[in-house]
mmCIF file with all atom_site columns, C-alpha atoms in Angstrom:
data_model
loop_
_atom_site.group_PDB
_atom_site.id
_atom_site.type_symbol
_atom_site.label_atom_id
_atom_site.label_alt_id
_atom_site.label_comp_id
_atom_site.label_asym_id
_atom_site.label_entity_id
_atom_site.label_seq_id
_atom_site.pdbx_PDB_ins_code
_atom_site.Cartn_x
_atom_site.Cartn_y
_atom_site.Cartn_z
_atom_site.occupancy
_atom_site.B_iso_or_equiv
_atom_site.pdbx_formal_charge
_atom_site.auth_seq_id
_atom_site.auth_comp_id
_atom_site.auth_asym_id
_atom_site.auth_atom_id
_atom_site.pdbx_PDB_model_num
ATOM 1   C CA . VAL A 1 1   ? 140.347 -149.810 114.428 1.00 40.00 ? 1   VAL A CA 1
ATOM 2   C CA . SER A 1 2   ? 142.843 -148.267 112.023 1.00 39.00 ? 2   SER A CA 1
ATOM 3   C CA . LEU A 1 3   ? 146.457 -149.346 111.523 1.00 40.00 ? 3   LEU A CA 1
ATOM 4   C CA . SER A 1 4   ? 149.089 -147.643 109.401 1.00 40.00 ? 4   SER A CA 1
ATOM 5   C CA . ILE A 1 5   ? 152.032 -149.558 107.949 1.00 40.00 ? 5   ILE A CA 1
ATOM 6   C CA . LYS A 1 6   ? 154.573 -147.688 105.775 1.00 40.00 ? 6   LYS A CA 1
ATOM 7   C CA . GLY A 1 7   ? 152.100 -145.662 103.731 1.00 43.00 ? 7   GLY A CA 1
ATOM 8   C CA . ALA A 1 8   ? 149.475 -148.408 103.667 1.00 43.00 ? 8   ALA A CA 1
ATOM 9   C CA . SER A 1 9   ? 146.520 -148.547 105.972 1.00 42.00 ? 9   SER A CA 1
ATOM 10  C CA . LEU A 1 10  ? 144.045 -151.153 107.092 1.00 42.00 ? 10  LEU A CA 1
ATOM 11  C CA . LYS A 1 11  ? 140.547 -150.014 107.891 1.00 43.00 ? 11  LYS A CA 1
ATOM 12  C CA . GLY A 1 12  ? 137.852 -152.114 109.448 1.00 42.00 ? 12  GLY A CA 1
ATOM 13  C CA . LEU A 1 13  ? 140.469 -154.296 111.085 1.00 40.00 ? 13  LEU A CA 1
ATOM 14  C CA . VAL A 1 14  ? 139.287 -157.491 112.734 1.00 41.00 ? 14  VAL A CA 1
ATOM 15  C CA . VAL A 1 15  ? 141.514 -159.051 115.413 1.00 39.00 ? 15  VAL A CA 1
ATOM 16  C CA . HIS A 1 16  ? 141.168 -162.710 116.412 1.00 40.00 ? 16  HIS A CA 1
ATOM 17  C CA . LYS A 1 17  ? 142.832 -164.029 119.582 1.00 39.00 ? 17  LYS A CA 1
ATOM 18  C CA . GLN A 1 18  ? 143.601 -167.696 119.851 1.00 43.00 ? 18  GLN A CA 1
ATOM 19  C CA . GLY A 1 19  ? 144.756 -169.783 122.820 1.00 42.00 ? 19  GLY A CA 1
ATOM 20  C CA . ARG A 1 20  ? 147.133 -168.870 125.643 1.00 48.00 ? 20  ARG A CA 1
ATOM 21  C CA . GLY A 1 21  ? 149.878 -167.615 123.354 1.00 46.00 ? 21  GLY A CA 1
ATOM 22  C CA . GLU A 1 22  ? 147.447 -165.010 122.051 1.00 45.00 ? 22  GLU A CA 1
ATOM 23  C CA . VAL A 1 23  ? 148.213 -165.443 118.367 1.00 44.00 ? 23  VAL A CA 1
ATOM 24  C CA . HIS A 1 24  ? 146.730 -162.470 116.576 1.00 42.00 ? 24  HIS A CA 1
ATOM 25  C CA . HIS A 1 25  ? 145.250 -162.806 113.098 1.00 41.00 ? 25  HIS A CA 1
ATOM 26  C CA . PHE A 1 26  ? 144.546 -159.625 111.226 1.00 41.00 ? 26  PHE A CA 1
ATOM 27  C CA . THR A 1 27  ? 141.991 -159.598 108.464 1.00 38.00 ? 27  THR A CA 1
ATOM 28  C CA . SER A 1 28  ? 141.022 -156.483 106.625 1.00 37.00 ? 28  SER A CA 1
ATOM 29  C CA . GLN A 1 29  ? 137.566 -155.710 105.367 1.00 35.00 ? 29  GLN A CA 1
ATOM 30  C CA . GLN A 1 30  ? 139.140 -153.348 102.855 1.00 43.00 ? 30  GLN A CA 1
ATOM 31  C CA . GLN A 1 31  ? 142.131 -153.668 100.541 1.00 48.00 ? 31  GLN A CA 1
ATOM 32  C CA . LEU A 1 32  ? 145.423 -152.113 101.491 1.00 56.00 ? 32  LEU A CA 1
ATOM 33  C CA . SER A 1 33  ? 145.741 -148.588 100.241 1.00 70.00 ? 33  SER A CA 1
ATOM 34  C CA . GLU A 1 34  ? 149.053 -147.514 98.792  1.00 80.00 ? 34  GLU A CA 1
ATOM 35  C CA . THR A 1 35  ? 150.626 -144.074 98.644  1.00 85.00 ? 35  THR A CA 1
ATOM 36  C CA . CYS A 1 36  ? 151.126 -142.630 95.163  1.00 87.00 ? 36  CYS A CA 1
ATOM 37  C CA . THR A 1 37  ? 154.182 -140.573 94.266  1.00 87.00 ? 37  THR A CA 1
ATOM 38  C CA . ASP A 1 38  ? 154.695 -138.577 91.059  1.00 91.00 ? 38  ASP A CA 1
ATOM 39  C CA . PRO A 1 39  ? 151.145 -139.128 89.720  1.00 90.00 ? 39  PRO A CA 1
ATOM 40  C CA . VAL A 1 40  ? 150.538 -139.011 85.964  1.00 92.00 ? 40  VAL A CA 1
ATOM 41  C CA . ILE A 1 41  ? 146.873 -138.590 85.061  1.00 90.00 ? 41  ILE A CA 1
ATOM 42  C CA . SER A 1 42  ? 144.657 -138.415 82.010  1.00 93.00 ? 42  SER A CA 1
ATOM 43  C CA . THR A 1 43  ? 141.093 -137.214 82.514  1.00 92.00 ? 43  THR A CA 1
ATOM 44  C CA . SER A 1 44  ? 137.750 -136.829 80.817  1.00 92.00 ? 44  SER A CA 1
ATOM 45  C CA . SER A 1 45  ? 134.701 -135.106 82.229  1.00 91.00 ? 45  SER A CA 1
ATOM 46  C CA . TYR A 1 46  ? 130.981 -134.701 81.612  1.00 90.00 ? 46  TYR A CA 1
ATOM 47  C CA . THR A 1 47  ? 128.496 -132.143 82.870  1.00 88.00 ? 47  THR A CA 1
ATOM 48  C CA . THR A 1 48  ? 124.757 -131.861 82.283  1.00 86.00 ? 48  THR A CA 1
ATOM 49  C CA . ALA A 1 49  ? 124.020 -129.635 79.303  1.00 82.00 ? 49  ALA A CA 1
ATOM 50  C CA . ASP A 1 50  ? 120.209 -129.860 79.244  1.00 77.00 ? 50  ASP A CA 1
ATOM 51  C CA . ALA A 1 51  ? 118.280 -128.697 82.307  1.00 73.00 ? 51  ALA A CA 1
ATOM 52  C CA . VAL A 1 52  ? 114.892 -129.348 80.698  1.00 74.00 ? 52  VAL A CA 1
ATOM 53  C CA . ILE A 1 53  ? 114.961 -133.115 81.247  1.00 76.00 ? 53  ILE A CA 1
ATOM 54  C CA . SER A 1 54  ? 116.818 -133.281 84.576  1.00 77.00 ? 54  SER A CA 1
ATOM 55  C CA . SER A 1 55  ? 116.353 -131.834 88.032  1.00 80.00 ? 55  SER A CA 1
ATOM 56  C CA . GLU A 1 56  ? 120.046 -131.369 88.894  1.00 87.00 ? 56  GLU A CA 1
ATOM 57  C CA . THR A 1 57  ? 123.322 -130.711 87.130  1.00 88.00 ? 57  THR A CA 1
ATOM 58  C CA . VAL A 1 58  ? 125.541 -133.793 87.199  1.00 90.00 ? 58  VAL A CA 1
ATOM 59  C CA . PHE A 1 59  ? 129.336 -133.686 87.067  1.00 92.00 ? 59  PHE A CA 1
ATOM 60  C CA . ILE A 1 60  ? 131.369 -136.808 86.241  1.00 94.00 ? 60  ILE A CA 1
ATOM 61  C CA . VAL A 1 61  ? 135.165 -137.006 86.169  1.00 95.00 ? 61  VAL A CA 1
ATOM 62  C CA . GLU A 1 62  ? 136.871 -140.159 84.916  1.00 95.00 ? 62  GLU A CA 1
ATOM 63  C CA . LEU A 1 63  ? 140.606 -140.520 85.203  1.00 93.00 ? 63  LEU A CA 1
ATOM 64  C CA . SER A 1 64  ? 143.493 -142.863 84.662  1.00 93.00 ? 64  SER A CA 1
ATOM 65  C CA . LEU A 1 65  ? 146.222 -142.721 87.278  1.00 93.00 ? 65  LEU A CA 1
ATOM 66  C CA . ALA A 1 66  ? 149.765 -144.013 86.986  1.00 92.00 ? 66  ALA A CA 1
ATOM 67  C CA . CYS A 1 67  ? 152.076 -143.575 89.961  1.00 90.00 ? 67  CYS A CA 1
ATOM 68  C CA . GLY A 1 68  ? 155.821 -143.086 89.690  1.00 90.00 ? 68  GLY A CA 1
ATOM 69  C CA . ASN A 1 69  ? 156.363 -145.630 92.471  1.00 90.00 ? 69  ASN A CA 1
ATOM 70  C CA . GLY A 1 70  ? 154.130 -148.227 90.767  1.00 88.00 ? 70  GLY A CA 1
ATOM 71  C CA . ALA A 1 71  ? 151.327 -148.047 93.355  1.00 85.00 ? 71  ALA A CA 1
ATOM 72  C CA . GLN A 1 72  ? 148.140 -149.580 91.965  1.00 83.00 ? 72  GLN A CA 1
ATOM 73  C CA . SER A 1 73  ? 145.762 -149.712 94.914  1.00 83.00 ? 73  SER A CA 1
ATOM 74  C CA . VAL A 1 74  ? 145.430 -146.022 95.755  1.00 89.00 ? 74  VAL A CA 1
ATOM 75  C CA . ALA A 1 75  ? 142.369 -144.840 97.671  1.00 90.00 ? 75  ALA A CA 1
ATOM 76  C CA . LEU A 1 76  ? 141.308 -141.406 96.406  1.00 93.00 ? 76  LEU A CA 1
ATOM 77  C CA . TYR A 1 77  ? 138.940 -138.746 97.687  1.00 94.00 ? 77  TYR A CA 1
ATOM 78  C CA . ALA A 1 78  ? 137.751 -135.651 95.824  1.00 94.00 ? 78  ALA A CA 1
ATOM 79  C CA . ASP A 1 79  ? 137.083 -132.174 97.166  1.00 94.00 ? 79  ASP A CA 1
ATOM 80  C CA . VAL A 1 80  ? 134.919 -129.710 95.219  1.00 92.00 ? 80  VAL A CA 1
ATOM 81  C CA . ASN A 1 81  ? 134.336 -126.309 96.795  1.00 89.00 ? 81  ASN A CA 1
ATOM 82  C CA . GLY A 1 82  ? 134.808 -127.708 100.303 1.00 87.00 ? 82  GLY A CA 1
ATOM 83  C CA . LYS A 1 83  ? 132.595 -130.782 99.823  1.00 91.00 ? 83  LYS A CA 1
ATOM 84  C CA . GLN A 1 84  ? 134.248 -134.183 99.838  1.00 91.00 ? 84  GLN A CA 1
ATOM 85  C CA . PHE A 1 85  ? 133.237 -137.164 97.723  1.00 92.00 ? 85  PHE A CA 1
ATOM 86  C CA . PRO A 1 86  ? 134.589 -140.711 97.615  1.00 90.00 ? 86  PRO A CA 1
ATOM 87  C CA . VAL A 1 87  ? 136.262 -141.692 94.357  1.00 93.00 ? 87  VAL A CA 1
ATOM 88  C CA . THR A 1 88  ? 135.209 -145.025 92.905  1.00 92.00 ? 88  THR A CA 1
ATOM 89  C CA . ARG A 1 89  ? 137.941 -147.348 91.711  1.00 90.00 ? 89  ARG A CA 1
ATOM 90  C CA . GLY A 1 90  ? 137.207 -149.030 88.372  1.00 87.00 ? 90  GLY A CA 1
ATOM 91  C CA . GLN A 1 91  ? 137.736 -152.667 87.484  1.00 87.00 ? 91  GLN A CA 1
ATOM 92  C CA . ASP A 1 92  ? 140.776 -151.799 85.399  1.00 87.00 ? 92  ASP A CA 1
ATOM 93  C CA . VAL A 1 93  ? 143.963 -150.924 87.280  1.00 85.00 ? 93  VAL A CA 1
ATOM 94  C CA . GLY A 1 94  ? 144.426 -147.189 87.628  1.00 87.00 ? 94  GLY A CA 1
ATOM 95  C CA . LYS A 1 95  ? 140.891 -146.222 86.517  1.00 93.00 ? 95  LYS A CA 1
ATOM 96  C CA . TYR A 1 96  ? 138.819 -143.995 88.809  1.00 94.00 ? 96  TYR A CA 1
ATOM 97  C CA . GLN A 1 97  ? 135.564 -142.047 88.691  1.00 95.00 ? 97  GLN A CA 1
ATOM 98  C CA . VAL A 1 98  ? 133.928 -139.417 90.868  1.00 94.00 ? 98  VAL A CA 1
ATOM 99  C CA . SER A 1 99  ? 130.521 -137.851 90.389  1.00 93.00 ? 99  SER A CA 1
ATOM 100 C CA . TRP A 1 100 ? 128.338 -135.338 92.195  1.00 91.00 ? 100 TRP A CA 1
ATOM 101 C CA . SER A 1 101 ? 125.244 -133.304 91.490  1.00 90.00 ? 101 SER A CA 1
ATOM 102 C CA . ILE A 1 102 ? 123.914 -129.905 92.492  1.00 88.00 ? 102 ILE A CA 1
ATOM 103 C CA . ALA A 1 103 ? 120.748 -127.961 91.759  1.00 87.00 ? 103 ALA A CA 1
ATOM 104 C CA . HIS A 1 104 ? 120.702 -126.172 88.397  1.00 82.00 ? 104 HIS A CA 1
ATOM 105 C CA . THR A 1 105 ? 120.334 -122.815 90.137  1.00 80.00 ? 105 THR A CA 1
ATOM 106 C CA . GLN A 1 106 ? 123.586 -123.401 92.064  1.00 82.00 ? 106 GLN A CA 1
ATOM 107 C CA . ALA A 1 107 ? 125.542 -124.812 89.103  1.00 79.00 ? 107 ALA A CA 1
ATOM 108 C CA . SER A 1 108 ? 126.840 -121.676 87.467  1.00 82.00 ? 108 SER A CA 1
ATOM 109 C CA . SER A 1 109 ? 128.869 -121.935 84.295  1.00 82.00 ? 109 SER A CA 1
ATOM 110 C CA . GLY A 1 110 ? 132.625 -121.812 84.690  1.00 85.00 ? 110 GLY A CA 1
ATOM 111 C CA . THR A 1 111 ? 135.550 -123.937 85.795  1.00 90.00 ? 111 THR A CA 1
ATOM 112 C CA . TYR A 1 112 ? 135.220 -126.220 88.805  1.00 92.00 ? 112 TYR A CA 1
ATOM 113 C CA . GLN A 1 113 ? 138.454 -127.233 90.535  1.00 94.00 ? 113 GLN A CA 1
ATOM 114 C CA . VAL A 1 114 ? 138.416 -130.846 91.737  1.00 95.00 ? 114 VAL A CA 1
ATOM 115 C CA . LYS A 1 115 ? 141.174 -131.629 94.237  1.00 95.00 ? 115 LYS A CA 1
ATOM 116 C CA . PHE A 1 116 ? 142.123 -135.284 94.647  1.00 95.00 ? 116 PHE A CA 1
ATOM 117 C CA . PHE A 1 117 ? 143.599 -136.539 97.908  1.00 93.00 ? 117 PHE A CA 1
ATOM 118 C CA . ASP A 1 118 ? 145.104 -139.875 98.880  1.00 90.00 ? 118 ASP A CA 1
ATOM 119 C CA . GLU A 1 119 ? 144.177 -141.410 102.211 1.00 90.00 ? 119 GLU A CA 1
ATOM 120 C CA . GLU A 1 120 ? 146.914 -139.668 104.170 1.00 89.00 ? 120 GLU A CA 1
ATOM 121 C CA . SER A 1 121 ? 146.267 -136.156 102.848 1.00 89.00 ? 121 SER A CA 1
ATOM 122 C CA . TYR A 1 122 ? 142.485 -136.680 103.043 1.00 93.00 ? 122 TYR A CA 1
ATOM 123 C CA . SER A 1 123 ? 142.845 -137.562 106.718 1.00 91.00 ? 123 SER A CA 1
ATOM 124 C CA . ALA A 1 124 ? 144.849 -134.360 107.239 1.00 92.00 ? 124 ALA A CA 1
ATOM 125 C CA . LEU A 1 125 ? 142.171 -132.375 105.369 1.00 92.00 ? 125 LEU A CA 1
ATOM 126 C CA . ARG A 1 126 ? 139.353 -133.749 107.532 1.00 92.00 ? 126 ARG A CA 1
ATOM 127 C CA . LYS A 1 127 ? 141.379 -133.063 110.694 1.00 93.00 ? 127 LYS A CA 1
ATOM 128 C CA . ALA A 1 128 ? 141.991 -129.465 109.573 1.00 91.00 ? 128 ALA A CA 1
ATOM 129 C CA . GLN A 1 129 ? 138.262 -129.027 108.903 1.00 90.00 ? 129 GLN A CA 1
ATOM 130 C CA . ARG A 1 130 ? 137.311 -130.395 112.328 1.00 93.00 ? 130 ARG A CA 1
ATOM 131 C CA . ASN A 1 131 ? 139.799 -128.104 114.070 1.00 93.00 ? 131 ASN A CA 1
ATOM 132 C CA . ASN A 1 132 ? 138.882 -125.036 111.964 1.00 91.00 ? 132 ASN A CA 1
ATOM 133 C CA . GLU A 1 133 ? 142.436 -124.857 110.625 1.00 90.00 ? 133 GLU A CA 1
ATOM 134 C CA . ASP A 1 134 ? 143.565 -123.631 107.200 1.00 90.00 ? 134 ASP A CA 1
ATOM 135 C CA . VAL A 1 135 ? 142.536 -126.343 104.722 1.00 87.00 ? 135 VAL A CA 1
ATOM 136 C CA . GLU A 1 136 ? 144.446 -124.600 101.912 1.00 88.00 ? 136 GLU A CA 1
ATOM 137 C CA . ALA A 1 137 ? 147.669 -125.679 103.634 1.00 87.00 ? 137 ALA A CA 1
ATOM 138 C CA . ILE A 1 138 ? 146.817 -129.320 102.823 1.00 90.00 ? 138 ILE A CA 1
ATOM 139 C CA . LYS A 1 139 ? 148.205 -130.049 99.358  1.00 93.00 ? 139 LYS A CA 1
ATOM 140 C CA . PRO A 1 140 ? 146.175 -132.397 97.142  1.00 93.00 ? 140 PRO A CA 1
ATOM 141 C CA . LEU A 1 141 ? 147.796 -135.285 95.278  1.00 90.00 ? 141 LEU A CA 1
ATOM 142 C CA . PHE A 1 142 ? 146.655 -133.615 92.034  1.00 94.00 ? 142 PHE A CA 1
ATOM 143 C CA . THR A 1 143 ? 143.964 -131.251 90.756  1.00 92.00 ? 143 THR A CA 1
ATOM 144 C CA . VAL A 1 144 ? 141.594 -131.496 87.775  1.00 94.00 ? 144 VAL A CA 1
ATOM 145 C CA . ASN A 1 145 ? 139.690 -128.568 86.276  1.00 93.00 ? 145 ASN A CA 1
ATOM 146 C CA . VAL A 1 146 ? 136.191 -129.305 84.949  1.00 92.00 ? 146 VAL A CA 1
ATOM 147 C CA . ASP A 1 147 ? 134.673 -126.793 82.539  1.00 89.00 ? 147 ASP A CA 1
ATOM 148 C CA . HIS A 1 148 ? 130.897 -126.437 82.818  1.00 84.00 ? 148 HIS A CA 1
ATOM 149 C CA . ARG A 1 149 ? 129.209 -124.358 80.129  1.00 82.00 ? 149 ARG A CA 1
ATOM 150 C CA . GLY A 1 150 ? 125.947 -124.179 82.009  1.00 76.00 ? 150 GLY A CA 1
ATOM 151 C CA . ALA A 1 151 ? 122.756 -126.117 81.439  1.00 73.00 ? 151 ALA A CA 1
ATOM 152 C CA . TRP A 1 152 ? 120.229 -125.082 78.806  1.00 67.00 ? 152 TRP A CA 1
ATOM 153 C CA . SER A 1 153 ? 116.850 -124.652 80.464  1.00 67.00 ? 153 SER A CA 1
ATOM 154 C CA . GLY A 1 154 ? 114.750 -124.403 77.326  1.00 66.00 ? 154 GLY A CA 1
ATOM 155 C CA . PRO A 1 155 ? 113.451 -121.536 75.218  1.00 69.00 ? 155 PRO A CA 1
ATOM 156 C CA . TRP A 1 156 ? 112.365 -118.289 76.860  1.00 69.00 ? 156 TRP A CA 1
ATOM 157 C CA . VAL A 1 157 ? 108.844 -118.805 75.539  1.00 72.00 ? 157 VAL A CA 1
ATOM 158 C CA . SER A 1 158 ? 107.253 -122.233 75.742  1.00 78.00 ? 158 SER A CA 1
ATOM 159 C CA . THR A 1 159 ? 106.144 -123.929 72.540  1.00 82.00 ? 159 THR A CA 1
ATOM 160 C CA . GLU A 1 160 ? 102.494 -123.848 73.599  1.00 88.00 ? 160 GLU A CA 1
ATOM 161 C CA . VAL A 1 161 ? 102.497 -120.073 74.116  1.00 85.00 ? 161 VAL A CA 1
ATOM 162 C CA . PHE A 1 162 ? 104.272 -119.531 70.789  1.00 86.00 ? 162 PHE A CA 1
ATOM 163 C CA . ALA A 1 163 ? 101.733 -121.740 68.967  1.00 89.00 ? 163 ALA A CA 1
ATOM 164 C CA . ALA A 1 164 ? 98.819  -119.879 70.597  1.00 90.00 ? 164 ALA A CA 1
ATOM 165 C CA . VAL A 1 165 ? 100.229 -116.466 69.562  1.00 92.00 ? 165 VAL A CA 1
ATOM 166 C CA . VAL A 1 166 ? 100.783 -117.658 65.972  1.00 93.00 ? 166 VAL A CA 1
ATOM 167 C CA . GLY A 1 167 ? 97.230  -119.045 65.912  1.00 93.00 ? 167 GLY A CA 1
ATOM 168 C CA . ILE A 1 168 ? 95.754  -115.739 67.112  1.00 94.00 ? 168 ILE A CA 1
ATOM 169 C CA . ILE A 1 169 ? 97.759  -113.789 64.517  1.00 94.00 ? 169 ILE A CA 1
ATOM 170 C CA . LEU A 1 170 ? 96.639  -116.132 61.714  1.00 93.00 ? 170 LEU A CA 1
ATOM 171 C CA . TYR A 1 171 ? 93.015  -115.878 62.861  1.00 91.00 ? 171 TYR A CA 1
ATOM 172 C CA . TYR A 1 172 ? 93.242  -112.070 62.910  1.00 91.00 ? 172 TYR A CA 1
ATOM 173 C CA . LEU A 1 173 ? 94.803  -111.973 59.429  1.00 92.00 ? 173 LEU A CA 1
ATOM 174 C CA . ALA A 1 174 ? 92.181  -114.354 58.027  1.00 91.00 ? 174 ALA A CA 1
ATOM 175 C CA . TYR A 1 175 ? 89.305  -112.436 59.651  1.00 89.00 ? 175 TYR A CA 1
ATOM 176 C CA . SER A 1 176 ? 90.584  -109.016 58.499  1.00 90.00 ? 176 SER A CA 1
ATOM 177 C CA . THR A 1 177 ? 91.170  -110.332 54.949  1.00 89.00 ? 177 THR A CA 1
ATOM 178 C CA . LYS A 1 178 ? 87.645  -111.792 54.871  1.00 86.00 ? 178 LYS A CA 1
ATOM 179 C CA . SER A 1 179 ? 86.205  -108.476 56.115  1.00 84.00 ? 179 SER A CA 1
ATOM 180 C CA . SER A 1 180 ? 88.085  -106.465 53.456  1.00 85.00 ? 180 SER A CA 1
ATOM 181 C CA . ILE A 1 181 ? 86.949  -108.832 50.663  1.00 87.00 ? 181 ILE A CA 1
ATOM 182 C CA . GLN A 1 182 ? 83.281  -108.606 51.720  1.00 83.00 ? 182 GLN A CA 1
ATOM 183 C CA . ALA A 1 183 ? 83.362  -104.814 51.941  1.00 68.00 ? 183 ALA A CA 1
#
């Protein structure tokens, strides 16, 4: 059951009926979500730089959010290239984090645009996706650009091959020098 009250919504609503007068008690399994107006954000981001020790490229965006209307309990969702991810709320007020990973071969270097939606606009986005409507018409609450320089996948020649080639060259030089001295 979902209930919307002036920009706040209750999800996972539990209704208890009591007696003949049918007194209803509403308890939410999730905190109320507020609507944010005039967001002010500060962000930091991390992307995997070394593909040698990991199997996927990881992207992490951390942000601080202050709303012009003073909203502190804002539920956020992120959209990256048409894929949606839930945004985790930190213990500190206004702190959020979202992360995702993709295979190194699919994680090209460049700028990734991360669109952040509140609950209302996220609901509109999902509805537009279900109905094959224009999702670009749904405006995000704010957008963050994440620069990814690409992941280093190691040297072109492995260390073992390089060591073997150097060993063969040294052996050849030593053998040819020995042959010229004995001649």
